[in-house]
Coordinates of C-alpha atoms in Angstrom, one line a residue:
Chain A
X1232 CA 121.7 116.4 83.2
X1233 CA 122.1 114.2 86.3
X1234 CA 123.8 111.0 85.2
X1235 CA 124.5 108.0 87.4
X1236 CA 125.9 104.6 85.7
X1237 CA 126.1 101.6 88.0
X1238 CA 128.6 98.9 86.5
X1239 CA 130.4 96.0 88.1
X1240 CA 127.3 93.7 88.5
X1241 CA 127.2 90.1 87.1
X1242 CA 126.3 86.4 88.2
X1243 CA 128.8 85.6 91.6
X1244 CA 128.8 82.3 93.6
X1245 CA 127.7 82.5 97.9
X1246 CA 130.6 83.5 99.6
X1247 CA 132.7 85.5 97.0
X1248 CA 133.1 89.0 96.4
X1249 CA 132.1 92.0 94.2
X1250 CA 132.6 95.7 93.6
X1251 CA 130.2 98.2 92.0
X1252 CA 131.0 101.1 90.9
X1253 CA 128.9 104.5 90.2
X1254 CA 130.2 106.8 87.9
X1255 CA 128.5 110.2 88.3
X1256 CA 127.9 113.7 86.6
X1257 CA 125.9 116.8 86.2
X1258 CA 125.8 118.0 89.9
X1259 CA 128.3 118.6 92.6
X1260 CA 129.4 115.4 93.5
X1261 CA 131.8 116.5 96.3
X1262 CA 129.3 117.8 98.4
X1263 CA 126.7 115.0 97.9
X1264 CA 125.8 112.8 100.4
X1265 CA 125.8 109.3 98.3
X1266 CA 123.9 106.1 98.9
X1267 CA 123.4 102.9 98.2
X1268 CA 119.8 101.6 97.2
X1269 CA 119.0 97.5 96.4
X1270 CA 115.6 96.2 95.1
X1271 CA 114.9 92.5 95.7
X1272 CA 113.6 90.3 93.1
X1273 CA 110.2 90.9 95.1
X1274 CA 110.8 94.4 94.4
X1275 CA 111.3 95.7 97.8
X1276 CA 113.6 98.8 97.7
X1277 CA 116.3 98.5 101.0
X1278 CA 118.3 101.3 101.5
X1279 CA 122.0 99.7 102.0
X1280 CA 124.7 102.2 102.9
X1281 CA 125.2 106.0 102.9
X1282 CA 128.9 108.1 102.5
X1283 CA 128.8 111.7 103.9
X1284 CA 130.8 114.3 102.4
X1285 CA 134.3 115.6 102.8
X1286 CA 132.9 118.0 105.5
X1287 CA 131.0 116.0 107.6
X1288 CA 134.5 113.5 107.5
X1289 CA 133.3 110.9 104.9
X1290 CA 130.5 109.7 107.7
X1291 CA 129.3 106.1 106.9
X1292 CA 126.1 104.4 107.6
X1293 CA 125.0 100.9 107.0
X1294 CA 121.7 98.9 107.2
X1295 CA 122.6 96.2 109.9
X1296 CA 122.2 93.1 107.8
X1297 CA 125.2 94.5 105.5
X1298 CA 127.4 96.0 108.2
X1299 CA 130.7 94.0 107.9
X1300 CA 130.0 92.6 104.6
X1301 CA 129.5 95.4 102.6
X1302 CA 132.0 98.7 102.2
X1303 CA 130.9 101.8 100.7
X1304 CA 133.4 104.5 99.6
X1305 CA 133.9 107.0 97.1
X1306 CA 136.2 109.2 94.7
X1307 CA 135.6 112.8 94.3
X1308 CA 138.3 113.2 91.9
X1309 CA 136.3 110.9 89.9
X1310 CA 133.0 111.9 91.0
X1311 CA 132.6 107.9 91.7
X1312 CA 131.0 106.1 94.6
X1313 CA 131.9 102.4 94.9
X1314 CA 130.2 99.1 97.4
X1315 CA 132.6 96.4 97.8
X1316 CA 130.6 93.6 98.6
X1317 CA 132.1 90.4 100.4
X1318 CA 130.7 87.1 101.9
X1319 CA 127.6 87.7 99.2
X1320 CA 125.1 85.5 99.8
X1321 CA 121.9 84.1 97.8
X1322 CA 119.1 87.0 99.6
X1323 CA 121.7 89.8 98.2
X1324 CA 120.5 88.9 94.6
X1325 CA 119.1 92.3 93.7
X1326 CA 119.4 95.1 91.4
X1327 CA 121.4 97.8 93.2
X1328 CA 121.1 101.6 92.5
X1329 CA 123.1 104.3 93.6
X1330 CA 121.5 107.8 94.4
X1331 CA 122.6 111.4 96.1
X1332 CA 120.5 112.3 98.6
X1333 CA 118.5 115.5 98.7
X1334 CA 119.4 116.9 102.0
X1335 CA 116.6 119.1 102.0
X1336 CA 114.1 116.8 102.6
X1337 CA 116.4 113.4 102.7
X1338 CA 115.1 112.2 99.9
X1339 CA 116.1 110.6 96.5
X1340 CA 115.8 112.7 93.2
X1341 CA 118.1 110.8 91.0
X1342 CA 118.6 107.5 90.3
X1343 CA 120.7 105.6 87.9
X1344 CA 119.6 102.4 85.9
X1345 CA 120.9 100.2 88.3
X1346 CA 122.9 96.9 88.3
X1347 CA 121.6 93.5 88.4
X1348 CA 123.7 90.9 91.2
X1349 CA 123.0 87.6 91.3
X1350 CA 124.4 85.4 93.9
X1351 CA 124.0 81.6 93.0
X1352 CA 125.7 78.5 92.9
Chain B
X636 CA 111.7 100.6 114.3
X637 CA 109.3 103.0 111.8
X638 CA 106.7 100.6 109.5
X639 CA 105.5 101.8 106.6
X640 CA 102.0 100.0 105.1
X641 CA 100.6 100.0 101.5
X642 CA 97.8 98.5 100.3
X643 CA 99.2 95.9 97.8
X644 CA 97.7 96.7 94.3
X645 CA 94.9 99.0 93.4
X646 CA 92.6 99.0 89.9
X647 CA 91.0 102.2 88.7
X648 CA 89.5 103.3 85.4
X649 CA 91.0 105.8 82.7
X650 CA 90.2 108.9 83.5
X651 CA 88.8 108.2 87.3
X652 CA 90.9 109.0 90.4
X653 CA 93.3 106.8 92.1
X654 CA 94.5 107.2 95.8
X655 CA 97.3 105.6 97.2
X656 CA 97.6 105.4 100.7
X657 CA 101.0 104.7 103.4
X658 CA 100.7 104.4 106.8
X659 CA 103.4 104.4 109.3
X660 CA 103.3 103.6 113.2
X661 CA 105.6 106.7 114.2
X662 CA 105.0 110.1 113.4
X663 CA 107.0 111.4 110.6
X664 CA 106.8 115.3 110.9
X665 CA 109.4 117.6 112.3
X666 CA 109.4 121.1 112.6
X667 CA 106.7 121.9 110.2
X668 CA 107.8 119.2 107.9
X669 CA 106.4 115.7 107.2
X670 CA 109.3 113.5 105.9
X671 CA 106.8 111.2 103.6
X672 CA 108.1 111.5 99.8
X673 CA 106.3 109.0 97.0
X674 CA 108.4 107.3 93.8
X675 CA 106.9 106.3 90.8
X676 CA 108.5 102.8 89.2
X677 CA 107.4 101.5 85.7
X678 CA 108.8 98.2 85.1
X679 CA 112.4 97.6 84.1
X680 CA 112.5 101.5 84.9
X681 CA 114.6 102.4 87.9
X682 CA 112.2 104.8 90.4
X683 CA 111.5 108.2 89.9
X684 CA 110.4 111.1 92.7
X685 CA 107.2 112.3 92.5
X686 CA 106.2 113.7 95.8
X687 CA 108.9 115.1 98.3
X688 CA 107.6 116.2 101.7
X689 CA 104.6 115.0 101.5
X690 CA 103.2 117.6 99.4
X691 CA 105.4 118.9 96.9
X692 CA 105.3 118.1 93.4
X693 CA 108.9 117.2 91.9
X694 CA 110.3 119.0 89.0
X695 CA 108.7 117.4 85.6
X696 CA 106.1 115.7 87.6
X697 CA 102.8 116.5 85.9
X698 CA 99.9 118.3 87.8
X699 CA 98.0 115.1 87.6
X700 CA 99.6 113.7 90.9
X701 CA 99.1 115.1 94.2
X702 CA 100.5 114.1 98.0
X703 CA 98.9 115.2 101.2
X704 CA 98.9 114.3 104.9
X705 CA 100.7 114.6 107.9
X706 CA 101.6 112.5 111.1
X707 CA 100.9 108.8 110.2
X708 CA 98.8 109.0 107.3
X709 CA 99.5 109.9 103.4
X710 CA 98.1 109.9 100.4
X711 CA 99.3 110.1 96.9
X712 CA 96.5 110.9 94.2
X713 CA 95.9 110.8 90.8
X714 CA 93.8 112.8 88.9
X715 CA 93.1 112.0 86.2
X716 CA 94.2 108.4 85.8
X717 CA 96.2 107.9 82.6
X718 CA 97.5 104.7 80.7
X719 CA 100.9 105.7 81.4
X720 CA 100.4 105.8 85.1
X721 CA 100.3 102.1 85.6
X722 CA 103.1 101.2 88.0
X723 CA 104.3 100.4 91.1
X724 CA 103.8 103.9 94.1
X725 CA 106.8 103.5 96.7
X726 CA 106.3 105.8 99.9
X727 CA 109.5 106.3 101.7
X728 CA 110.2 108.4 105.1
X729 CA 113.0 110.1 106.1
X730 CA 112.2 111.0 109.7
X731 CA 114.3 108.1 111.1
X732 CA 117.6 108.1 110.0
X733 CA 120.1 106.3 108.7
X734 CA 117.3 104.7 106.3
X735 CA 116.3 101.5 108.1
X736 CA 113.0 100.5 106.9
X737 CA 112.9 103.6 105.0
X738 CA 110.4 102.0 101.9
X739 CA 107.0 100.8 102.0
X740 CA 106.3 97.8 100.3
X741 CA 104.7 99.2 97.4
X742 CA 101.1 99.5 95.3
X743 CA 100.7 98.4 92.2
X744 CA 98.3 100.7 90.3
X745 CA 96.4 98.5 87.4
X746 CA 93.7 99.8 84.9
X747 CA 90.4 97.9 85.6

């Protein structure tokens, strides 16, 4: 059974940092391209970042609006993916999900339960 | 940039057919596949994949759900609608990568 468990969320003031973690099991993490997607309070789903696998040199892509503030990383030995978020803004308030990409069609067939991040003074 | 357009809401009666549409401003077909996918999200839950590559039923999804379309026009059909189907349905394109503007805004399905 595929499991994805996001942790590390919480309430943070604007300008501060937070690091999200996603622990996974039930699939071959080392070859998975991992993604972070968030859902805003208005229920909009927004893709944030992707990190490919070792065979693709861990190539990374970001949504333009978070480039330079967010950093995705992975630890294949722990089957985990991370999202370091710096200089947080109120508009970063959302539920954050990690999900592996299904490369056969570039869709997301497994999702974690998500972790809430609230940016507010 | 690619834009996905969904109607905000749809109300149907139990046992009737629900047809949810998703239109794109760019063709999402490529080498015989339509890179359009559908997700269901119930309140307080994560999204769940229903349909991938326009018409393929994801694992464990009942046959009441079906998808069709190509190019720029896609539909998700639920027939017959059951009470448990009240949720928000999102379309997602993966023709243009990376995934900027990959999701539609969602259609909230309600019962009459």
